[in-house]
Amino acid sequence: MTAAVEAQVCVVGGGPAGLALALELARRSVSVVVVEQSSRFDRSFRGESISPDSVWLLQRMGILDKVRDQTLETRRMEIVDRGRTVLSANFSDYDQPCPYPMELPQPPLLTALADAGSELPGFRLMRKTVATALLREAGGPVTGVRCKGPDGEFEVRATLTVGADGRFSKTREMSGLPYEKVPLERDFVWFKVPRPAVWDGHTYRIRIIDNRHGLFIPTVPDLVRVGFNIPKGGLRDMRQQGISALHARMDELAPEISQGVRESVTQWSDTSMLDIFTTVVPRWSRPGLVLIGDAAHTLTPVLGQGVNHAITDAAVLARLVADAFGEGDEPAALGRATQRFQQEREGAVTRARGLQLRQEKAFALSGRIPGLLRSTAYRLANSSSRIKRKVFANLYYPLQEAAASDPLLIAPVPVPGPSTTVHSPT
Ligand SMILES: Cc1cc2nc3c(=O)[nH]c(=O)nc-3n(C[C@H](O)[C@H](O)[C@H](O)COP(=O)(O)OP(=O)(O)OC[C@H]3O[C@@H](n4cnc5c(N)ncnc54)[C@H](O)[C@@H]3O)c2cc1C
């Protein structure tokens, strides 16, 4: 076993939640070690739609400018049910500092977060390193993690361990915190195709026919990210029908991309399947440990909320944890901070999950009458600017609205200079 590494905080998982948290902590002079199992950030088909509130947070973190050329603004959204537009929204109608959702692939986002962190003295990212066990004193708090890295096993000892290791979180499993995994009735298949000339590059399109729906999201560079539903566990059946089954589905939902799909999606390995479930974790923390991002609350792909809540968790937790390290009895102060974190975040997560589940139910309606009810509901919402504004305000702009009345809610952090003293990892 190699020598132990020490830090005030150990973060398991270098996804959007873990890296944003580590950056924000290091900026507040808290020493932090991130252990990340993969060697590179070249993941594809992961959360790429960033909600306006997260765009705003990334701007305040100084990250947005570093990735601007890899982003695309989504300026409009339209839902077309059986060929008729039933709801459309123009995000320029929302008077917010950052009104537009954005497409931003994860590789540039994670690279920018890691690069910004690496400039700070208290930040350390250990790649190719898997957390394999929690360290804990008998009956006492979690005191870090045991890891396996390229040079063998070692321990990271920390006053606070953060599980940011995603939807299949091993930290959550090892912590013993109870949770409930709720599978949805349908799974999702993703792929990317060139954007057809007849589509502008800034409209998020949702197409529905009976209980089949597709998401068509323009992304960089000149592509469309496409997702469509399949029955739960139904990929094997669909694969057996050959790739022509996917082509036929696109012919039905979006003939504009039929040709592009035939040219660029020639086998099922050109696609990625997302097993859709949500996870409800009643308690996000226990002494010495807290869960954030997908580990605490896995969401569905509807309206790009996973990355949004991961980044918001990071921003809120960093503030509370840094304050707790400034108090006398650190374990007790951290316990209060992690509980407060859940109190501050849980309402927004629950609202997003509720909206996603209602949307999924609407998408899954089958038959003439249920289909008519669905399109009537969309049309009603569309005809009332008050309802539309309320739905998007709840989903896309709660932080920006709250910050307008309380500018200190998520205050930007001054970047510490080289002379700042931090508790450095060994
Ligand atoms: C196909 C697909 C499409 C999606 N589309 C969207 C979208 O458009 N918009 C959106 O907002 N969300 C989307 N999501 C969800 C989004 O990707 C997640 O919500 C988001 O990435 C959560 O961030 P996170 O940091 O909590 O977890 P993750 O991004 O999952 O990061 C967890 C990290 O932990 C690491 N890790 C895991 N176990 C260990 C271990 N034991 N030791 C060390 N490291 C470990 C992993 O390698 C990973 O880097 C999508 C997800 C998928 C799979």
Coordinates of C-alpha atoms and ligand atoms in Angstrom, one line a residue:
M1 CA 0.0 0.0 0.0
T2 CA 1.4 3.4 -1.0
A3 CA 1.4 6.4 1.3
A4 CA -1.9 8.0 2.3
V5 CA -3.1 11.2 0.7
E6 CA -4.7 13.8 2.9
A7 CA -7.1 16.6 2.2
Q8 CA -10.0 18.4 3.9
V9 CA -12.4 17.0 1.3
C10 CA -12.2 13.8 -0.9
V11 CA -14.6 13.8 -3.9
V12 CA -15.3 10.4 -5.5
G13 CA -16.0 11.0 -9.2
G14 CA -14.8 13.7 -11.6
G15 CA -18.1 14.3 -13.5
P16 CA -19.8 17.7 -13.6
A17 CA -20.8 17.6 -10.0
G18 CA -17.4 16.4 -8.6
L19 CA -15.2 18.7 -10.6
A20 CA -17.4 21.8 -10.1
L21 CA -17.5 21.2 -6.4
A22 CA -13.7 20.6 -6.2
L23 CA -13.0 23.8 -8.2
E24 CA -15.4 25.9 -6.0
L25 CA -13.9 24.4 -2.8
A26 CA -10.3 25.0 -3.9
R27 CA -11.3 28.6 -4.7
R28 CA -12.4 29.0 -1.2
S29 CA -9.0 27.6 0.1
V30 CA -10.3 24.2 1.0
S31 CA -8.0 21.4 0.0
V32 CA -9.6 18.8 -2.1
V33 CA -8.7 15.5 -3.8
V34 CA -10.9 14.1 -6.7
V35 CA -10.5 10.5 -7.5
E36 CA -11.8 9.6 -11.0
Q37 CA -11.7 6.1 -12.4
S38 CA -11.4 7.1 -16.1
S39 CA -8.2 8.4 -17.6
R40 CA -9.8 10.8 -20.0
F41 CA -12.9 12.9 -20.4
D42 CA -13.8 11.7 -23.9
R43 CA -17.2 10.4 -22.9
S44 CA -20.0 10.9 -25.4
F45 CA -23.8 10.7 -25.1
R46 CA -23.8 12.1 -21.6
G47 CA -25.6 15.1 -20.3
E48 CA -25.0 17.8 -22.9
S49 CA -28.0 20.1 -22.5
I50 CA -27.2 22.7 -19.9
S51 CA -30.1 24.6 -18.3
P52 CA -30.0 28.4 -18.2
D53 CA -29.4 28.5 -14.5
S54 CA -26.3 26.3 -15.0
V55 CA -25.1 28.5 -17.9
W56 CA -25.4 31.4 -15.4
L57 CA -23.4 29.4 -12.7
L58 CA -20.7 28.4 -15.2
Q59 CA -20.4 32.0 -16.2
R60 CA -19.9 33.1 -12.6
M61 CA -17.3 30.3 -12.2
G62 CA -15.4 31.8 -15.1
I63 CA -15.8 28.5 -17.1
L64 CA -18.3 29.6 -19.8
D65 CA -15.8 31.9 -21.6
K66 CA -13.3 29.0 -21.8
V67 CA -15.8 26.7 -23.6
R68 CA -17.9 29.3 -25.5
D69 CA -16.7 28.0 -28.9
Q70 CA -18.0 24.5 -28.1
T71 CA -21.5 25.7 -27.1
L72 CA -24.7 26.3 -29.0
E73 CA -27.6 28.3 -27.6
T74 CA -31.1 26.8 -27.7
R75 CA -33.3 29.8 -28.4
R76 CA -36.6 28.1 -29.1
M77 CA -38.5 25.0 -28.2
E78 CA -41.4 23.4 -30.1
I79 CA -43.5 20.4 -29.4
V80 CA -45.2 18.8 -32.5
D81 CA -47.8 16.2 -31.7
R82 CA -49.0 14.1 -34.7
G83 CA -47.7 16.8 -37.2
R84 CA -49.3 19.8 -35.4
T85 CA -47.3 22.3 -33.3
V86 CA -49.0 22.2 -29.9
L87 CA -46.5 24.2 -27.8
S88 CA -43.7 26.6 -28.7
A89 CA -41.5 28.8 -26.5
N90 CA -39.1 31.5 -27.3
F91 CA -36.5 31.9 -24.6
S92 CA -35.6 35.4 -25.6
D93 CA -39.0 36.3 -24.0
Y94 CA -37.5 35.5 -20.5
D95 CA -35.8 38.6 -19.1
Q96 CA -32.9 36.8 -17.3
P97 CA -29.1 37.4 -17.4
C98 CA -28.8 33.9 -19.1
P99 CA -32.1 33.1 -20.7
Y100 CA -30.9 30.3 -23.1
P101 CA -30.3 26.7 -22.4
M102 CA -27.1 25.5 -24.1
E103 CA -25.7 22.4 -25.7
L104 CA -22.2 21.8 -24.3
P105 CA -20.6 18.4 -24.7
Q106 CA -19.1 17.0 -21.5
P107 CA -15.5 16.6 -22.7
P108 CA -14.8 20.4 -23.0
L109 CA -16.8 21.2 -19.9
L110 CA -14.9 18.7 -17.7
T111 CA -11.6 19.7 -19.2
A112 CA -12.3 23.4 -18.5
L113 CA -13.2 22.6 -14.9
A114 CA -10.2 20.4 -14.3
D115 CA -7.8 23.0 -16.0
A116 CA -9.2 25.8 -13.8
G117 CA -8.8 23.6 -10.7
S118 CA -5.3 22.6 -11.5
E119 CA -4.2 26.3 -11.3
L120 CA -5.2 26.3 -7.6
P121 CA -2.9 25.1 -4.9
G122 CA -5.4 23.0 -2.9
F123 CA -6.8 21.1 -5.9
R124 CA -5.7 17.6 -6.9
L125 CA -7.3 15.3 -9.5
M126 CA -6.2 11.7 -9.4
R127 CA -7.2 9.9 -12.7
K128 CA -7.3 6.2 -13.3
T129 CA -8.2 5.9 -9.6
V130 CA -11.2 3.9 -8.3
A131 CA -12.7 4.3 -4.9
T132 CA -13.1 0.8 -3.6
A133 CA -14.1 1.2 0.1
L134 CA -15.0 3.8 2.7
L135 CA -12.7 4.4 5.6
R136 CA -14.6 4.7 8.9
E137 CA -13.9 4.4 12.5
A138 CA -16.0 1.8 14.3
G139 CA -19.4 3.4 14.8
G140 CA -17.9 6.8 13.9
P141 CA -17.8 9.0 10.8
V142 CA -16.5 8.2 7.4
T143 CA -12.9 9.4 7.3
G144 CA -12.0 9.0 3.6
V145 CA -11.8 6.2 0.9
R146 CA -9.6 3.4 0.0
C147 CA -8.5 3.6 -3.7
K148 CA -6.9 1.6 -6.4
G149 CA -4.7 3.6 -8.8
P150 CA -2.1 2.9 -11.4
D151 CA 0.6 2.4 -8.6
G152 CA -1.6 0.2 -6.4
E153 CA -3.8 0.7 -3.4
F154 CA -3.8 3.7 -1.1
E155 CA -6.0 5.7 1.2
V156 CA -7.3 9.2 0.9
R157 CA -8.0 10.6 4.3
A158 CA -10.4 13.5 4.6
T159 CA -12.7 15.2 7.0
L160 CA -15.5 15.1 4.4
T161 CA -16.0 12.5 1.7
V162 CA -18.3 13.4 -1.2
G163 CA -20.0 10.7 -3.4
A164 CA -20.2 12.4 -6.8
D165 CA -19.9 9.1 -8.7
G166 CA -23.1 9.2 -10.7
R167 CA -26.2 7.2 -11.3
F168 CA -24.7 3.8 -10.3
S169 CA -22.9 5.4 -7.3
K170 CA -20.7 2.9 -5.4
T171 CA -20.2 5.5 -2.6
R172 CA -24.0 5.5 -2.1
E173 CA -23.9 1.7 -2.0
M174 CA -21.0 1.6 0.5
S175 CA -22.4 4.3 2.7
G176 CA -25.5 2.2 3.6
L177 CA -27.7 5.2 3.0
P178 CA -31.1 3.7 1.9
Y179 CA -32.4 4.6 -1.5
E180 CA -35.1 3.7 -3.9
K181 CA -34.5 3.2 -7.6
V182 CA -37.7 3.8 -9.6
P183 CA -37.5 2.5 -13.2
L184 CA -39.5 4.3 -15.8
E185 CA -41.6 2.3 -18.3
R186 CA -39.4 3.2 -21.3
D187 CA -35.7 3.5 -22.1
F188 CA -34.0 5.8 -24.5
V189 CA -31.7 5.5 -27.5
W190 CA -29.3 8.4 -28.5
F191 CA -27.2 9.2 -31.5
K192 CA -26.0 12.2 -33.5
V193 CA -26.5 13.1 -37.1
P194 CA -25.6 16.1 -39.3
R195 CA -28.2 18.9 -39.0
P196 CA -30.4 19.1 -42.1
A197 CA -30.3 22.4 -44.0
V198 CA -34.1 22.9 -43.4
W199 CA -33.6 23.1 -39.6
D200 CA -32.1 26.1 -37.9
G201 CA -29.4 25.5 -35.4
H202 CA -31.2 26.9 -32.3
T203 CA -34.6 25.1 -32.0
Y204 CA -35.1 22.1 -29.6
R205 CA -37.7 19.9 -31.3
I206 CA -39.9 17.4 -29.6
R207 CA -41.9 15.2 -32.0
I208 CA -44.7 12.9 -30.7
I209 CA -46.8 10.3 -32.6
D210 CA -49.1 8.3 -30.3
N211 CA -46.8 6.8 -27.6
R212 CA -43.6 7.3 -29.6
H213 CA -41.5 10.4 -29.2
G214 CA -38.2 11.8 -30.2
L215 CA -36.0 14.7 -29.0
F216 CA -34.0 16.6 -31.7
I217 CA -31.5 18.9 -30.2
P218 CA -29.1 21.0 -32.4
T219 CA -25.6 20.7 -31.1
V220 CA -22.0 21.5 -32.1
P221 CA -20.6 21.2 -34.7
D222 CA -23.6 21.4 -37.0
L223 CA -25.1 18.2 -35.6
V224 CA -28.4 17.2 -34.1
R225 CA -28.5 15.0 -31.0
V226 CA -31.4 12.6 -31.3
G227 CA -33.0 10.6 -28.6
F228 CA -36.1 8.4 -29.0
N229 CA -38.0 6.1 -26.6
I230 CA -38.1 2.3 -26.7
P231 CA -40.0 -0.1 -24.4
K232 CA -38.2 -0.8 -21.2
G233 CA -35.4 -3.4 -21.9
G234 CA -36.6 -3.4 -25.5
L235 CA -33.3 -2.8 -27.2
R236 CA -32.5 -6.4 -27.9
D237 CA -35.9 -6.8 -29.7
M238 CA -35.3 -3.7 -31.7
R239 CA -31.8 -4.7 -32.6
Q240 CA -33.0 -8.0 -33.8
Q241 CA -35.1 -6.1 -36.3
G242 CA -31.9 -4.6 -37.7
I243 CA -30.9 -0.9 -38.0
S244 CA -33.8 -0.4 -40.5
A245 CA -36.1 -0.4 -37.4
L246 CA -34.3 2.8 -36.2
H247 CA -34.4 4.3 -39.7
A248 CA -38.2 3.6 -39.9
R249 CA -38.7 5.3 -36.6
M250 CA -36.9 8.4 -37.8
D251 CA -38.9 8.4 -41.1
E252 CA -42.0 8.6 -39.0
L253 CA -40.9 11.2 -36.4
A254 CA -38.5 13.4 -38.4
P255 CA -38.4 12.8 -42.2
E256 CA -36.0 15.8 -42.4
I257 CA -33.2 13.7 -41.1
S258 CA -34.1 10.4 -42.8
Q259 CA -31.2 10.5 -45.3
G260 CA -28.6 11.7 -42.7
V261 CA -29.6 8.9 -40.4
R262 CA -29.2 6.3 -43.1
E263 CA -25.7 7.7 -43.9
S264 CA -24.4 8.1 -40.4
V265 CA -26.2 5.5 -38.3
T266 CA -25.5 2.3 -40.1
Q267 CA -25.3 -0.1 -37.1
W268 CA -26.5 -0.2 -33.5
S269 CA -23.0 0.5 -32.2
D270 CA -23.4 4.1 -33.6
T271 CA -26.1 4.6 -30.8
S272 CA -26.0 4.7 -27.1
M273 CA -28.8 3.3 -24.8
L274 CA -29.9 5.1 -21.6
D275 CA -31.6 2.9 -19.1
I276 CA -34.1 5.4 -17.6
F277 CA -34.8 5.5 -13.9
T278 CA -34.9 8.0 -11.1
T279 CA -33.3 7.4 -7.7
V280 CA -34.8 8.8 -4.5
V281 CA -32.4 9.0 -1.6
P282 CA -34.3 10.1 1.5
R283 CA -31.1 11.1 3.4
W284 CA -28.2 12.5 1.4
S285 CA -25.6 12.5 4.1
R286 CA -24.3 10.7 7.2
P287 CA -21.4 11.7 9.5
G288 CA -18.3 12.4 7.3
L289 CA -20.1 11.8 4.0
V290 CA -22.5 13.5 1.6
L291 CA -23.9 12.5 -1.9
I292 CA -24.3 15.0 -4.7
G293 CA -25.4 15.0 -8.4
D294 CA -26.8 11.8 -9.9
A295 CA -25.6 9.9 -6.8
A296 CA -28.1 11.8 -4.7
H297 CA -30.9 12.2 -7.2
T298 CA -30.7 10.5 -10.6
L299 CA -33.1 12.3 -13.0
T300 CA -34.5 11.5 -16.5
P301 CA -33.2 13.1 -19.8
V302 CA -36.3 15.3 -20.1
L303 CA -35.3 19.0 -20.5
G304 CA -31.7 18.5 -19.5
Q305 CA -31.9 18.6 -15.7
G306 CA -29.2 16.1 -14.7
V307 CA -26.2 18.4 -15.3
N308 CA -28.1 21.4 -14.1
H309 CA -28.7 19.9 -10.7
A310 CA -25.2 18.4 -10.5
I311 CA -23.6 21.9 -11.0
T312 CA -26.1 23.6 -8.7
D313 CA -25.4 21.1 -6.0
A314 CA -21.7 21.8 -6.3
A315 CA -22.2 25.6 -6.0
V316 CA -24.4 25.3 -3.0
L317 CA -22.4 22.7 -1.2
A318 CA -19.1 24.4 -1.7
R319 CA -20.4 27.6 0.1
L320 CA -21.8 25.6 3.0
V321 CA -18.7 23.3 3.4
A322 CA -16.2 26.1 3.2
D323 CA -18.1 28.1 5.9
A324 CA -18.2 24.9 8.1
F325 CA -14.4 24.5 7.9
G326 CA -14.1 28.0 9.3
E327 CA -16.1 27.0 12.4
G328 CA -14.7 25.4 15.6
D329 CA -15.9 21.8 15.8
E330 CA -15.5 20.8 12.2
P331 CA -17.2 17.4 12.2
A332 CA -20.3 18.9 13.9
A333 CA -20.3 21.9 11.6
L334 CA -19.9 19.7 8.5
G335 CA -22.8 17.6 9.7
R336 CA -25.0 20.7 9.9
A337 CA -23.7 22.0 6.6
T338 CA -24.5 18.7 4.7
Q339 CA -28.0 18.6 6.2
R340 CA -28.6 22.2 5.3
F341 CA -27.4 21.4 1.8
Q342 CA -30.1 18.8 1.4
Q343 CA -32.7 21.3 2.7
E344 CA -31.6 23.9 0.3
R345 CA -31.5 21.6 -2.8
E346 CA -34.2 19.0 -2.3
G347 CA -37.2 21.1 -3.2
A348 CA -35.8 22.1 -6.6
V349 CA -34.8 18.5 -7.4
T350 CA -38.3 17.2 -6.4
R351 CA -40.0 19.8 -8.6
A352 CA -37.8 18.9 -11.6
R353 CA -38.4 15.2 -11.0
G354 CA -42.1 15.7 -10.8
L355 CA -42.3 17.7 -14.0
Q356 CA -40.1 15.1 -15.8
L357 CA -42.3 12.2 -14.6
R358 CA -45.5 14.1 -15.7
Q359 CA -43.9 14.8 -19.1
E360 CA -42.9 11.1 -19.5
K361 CA -46.5 10.1 -18.6
A362 CA -47.8 12.4 -21.3
F363 CA -45.3 11.2 -23.9
A364 CA -46.3 7.6 -23.1
L365 CA -50.0 8.1 -23.7
S366 CA -51.4 5.8 -26.3
G367 CA -54.6 5.8 -28.3
R368 CA -56.8 8.5 -29.9
I369 CA -58.6 9.9 -26.8
P370 CA -55.5 10.0 -24.5
G371 CA -53.5 11.5 -27.4
L372 CA -56.2 14.2 -27.8
L373 CA -56.1 15.0 -24.1
R374 CA -52.3 15.4 -24.3
S375 CA -52.3 17.8 -27.3
T376 CA -55.2 19.8 -25.7
A377 CA -53.2 20.2 -22.5
Y378 CA -50.2 21.4 -24.5
R379 CA -52.3 23.8 -26.5
L380 CA -53.9 25.2 -23.3
A381 CA -50.5 25.8 -21.8
N382 CA -49.3 27.3 -25.1
S383 CA -52.2 29.8 -25.2
S384 CA -51.6 31.1 -21.6
S385 CA -48.3 33.0 -21.4
R386 CA -48.8 33.0 -17.6
I387 CA -48.8 29.2 -17.4
K388 CA -45.9 28.9 -19.9
R389 CA -43.9 31.4 -18.0
K390 CA -44.5 29.7 -14.7
V391 CA -43.5 26.3 -16.0
F392 CA -40.2 27.5 -17.5
A393 CA -39.5 29.8 -14.5
N394 CA -39.7 26.8 -12.2
L395 CA -37.6 24.6 -14.4
Y396 CA -35.0 26.9 -16.0
Y397 CA -34.7 30.1 -14.0
P398 CA -35.3 29.5 -10.2
L399 CA -31.7 30.4 -9.2
Q400 CA -31.5 33.5 -11.4
E401 CA -34.9 34.7 -10.1
A402 CA -33.8 34.0 -6.5
A403 CA -30.4 35.7 -7.0
A404 CA -32.2 38.8 -8.4
S405 CA -33.7 39.5 -4.9
D406 CA -30.7 38.1 -2.9
P407 CA -27.4 38.9 -4.8
L408 CA -25.4 37.1 -2.1
L409 CA -27.2 33.8 -2.6
I410 CA -24.6 32.4 -4.9
A411 CA -21.9 35.0 -4.8
P412 CA -18.9 34.7 -7.2
V413 CA -15.7 33.5 -5.4
P414 CA -12.6 35.5 -5.8
V415 CA -9.8 33.3 -7.2
P416 CA -7.1 32.9 -4.5
G417 CA -3.7 34.1 -5.3
P418 CA -0.5 32.0 -5.1
S419 CA 0.3 33.2 -1.6
T420 CA -3.0 31.8 -0.2
T421 CA -2.4 29.2 2.5
V422 CA -4.2 26.0 2.1
H423 CA -4.1 22.6 3.8
S424 CA -2.3 20.9 1.0
P425 CA -2.6 17.2 0.2
T426 CA 0.6 15.2 0.8
Ligands
LIG1 C1 -27.0 9.0 -22.6 C2 -27.2 10.1 -21.6 C3 -27.8 11.3 -22.0 C4 -28.0 12.3 -21.1 N1 -28.5 13.5 -21.5 C5 -28.5 14.5 -20.6 C6 -28.8 15.9 -21.0 O1 -29.0 16.1 -22.2 N2 -28.8 16.8 -20.1 C7 -28.6 16.6 -18.8 O2 -28.6 17.5 -18.0 N3 -28.3 15.4 -18.4 C8 -28.3 14.3 -19.2 N4 -27.9 13.1 -18.8 C9 -27.6 12.9 -17.3 C10 -26.2 13.6 -17.0 O3 -25.2 13.0 -17.8 C11 -26.0 13.4 -15.6 O4 -27.1 13.9 -14.8 C12 -24.7 14.1 -15.1 O5 -23.6 13.8 -15.9 C13 -24.5 13.9 -13.6 O6 -23.3 14.4 -13.2 P1 -22.6 13.7 -12.0 O7 -21.3 14.4 -11.9 O8 -23.5 13.6 -10.8 O9 -22.3 12.2 -12.5 P2 -21.5 11.6 -13.7 O10 -21.5 12.5 -14.8 O11 -22.1 10.2 -14.0 O12 -20.0 11.5 -13.2 C14 -19.7 10.5 -12.2 C15 -18.2 10.2 -12.4 O13 -17.8 9.3 -11.3 C16 -16.8 8.4 -11.9 N5 -16.9 7.2 -11.0 C17 -17.9 6.3 -10.8 N6 -17.6 5.4 -9.9 C18 -16.3 5.7 -9.5 C19 -15.5 5.1 -8.5 N7 -15.8 4.1 -7.8 N8 -14.2 5.7 -8.3 C20 -13.9 6.8 -9.0 N9 -14.6 7.4 -9.9 C21 -15.9 6.9 -10.1 C22 -17.3 8.2 -13.3 O14 -16.2 7.8 -14.1 C23 -17.8 9.6 -13.7 O15 -16.7 10.4 -14.3 C24 -27.7 12.1 -19.7 C25 -27.1 10.9 -19.3 C26 -26.9 9.9 -20.2 C27 -26.2 8.6 -19.7

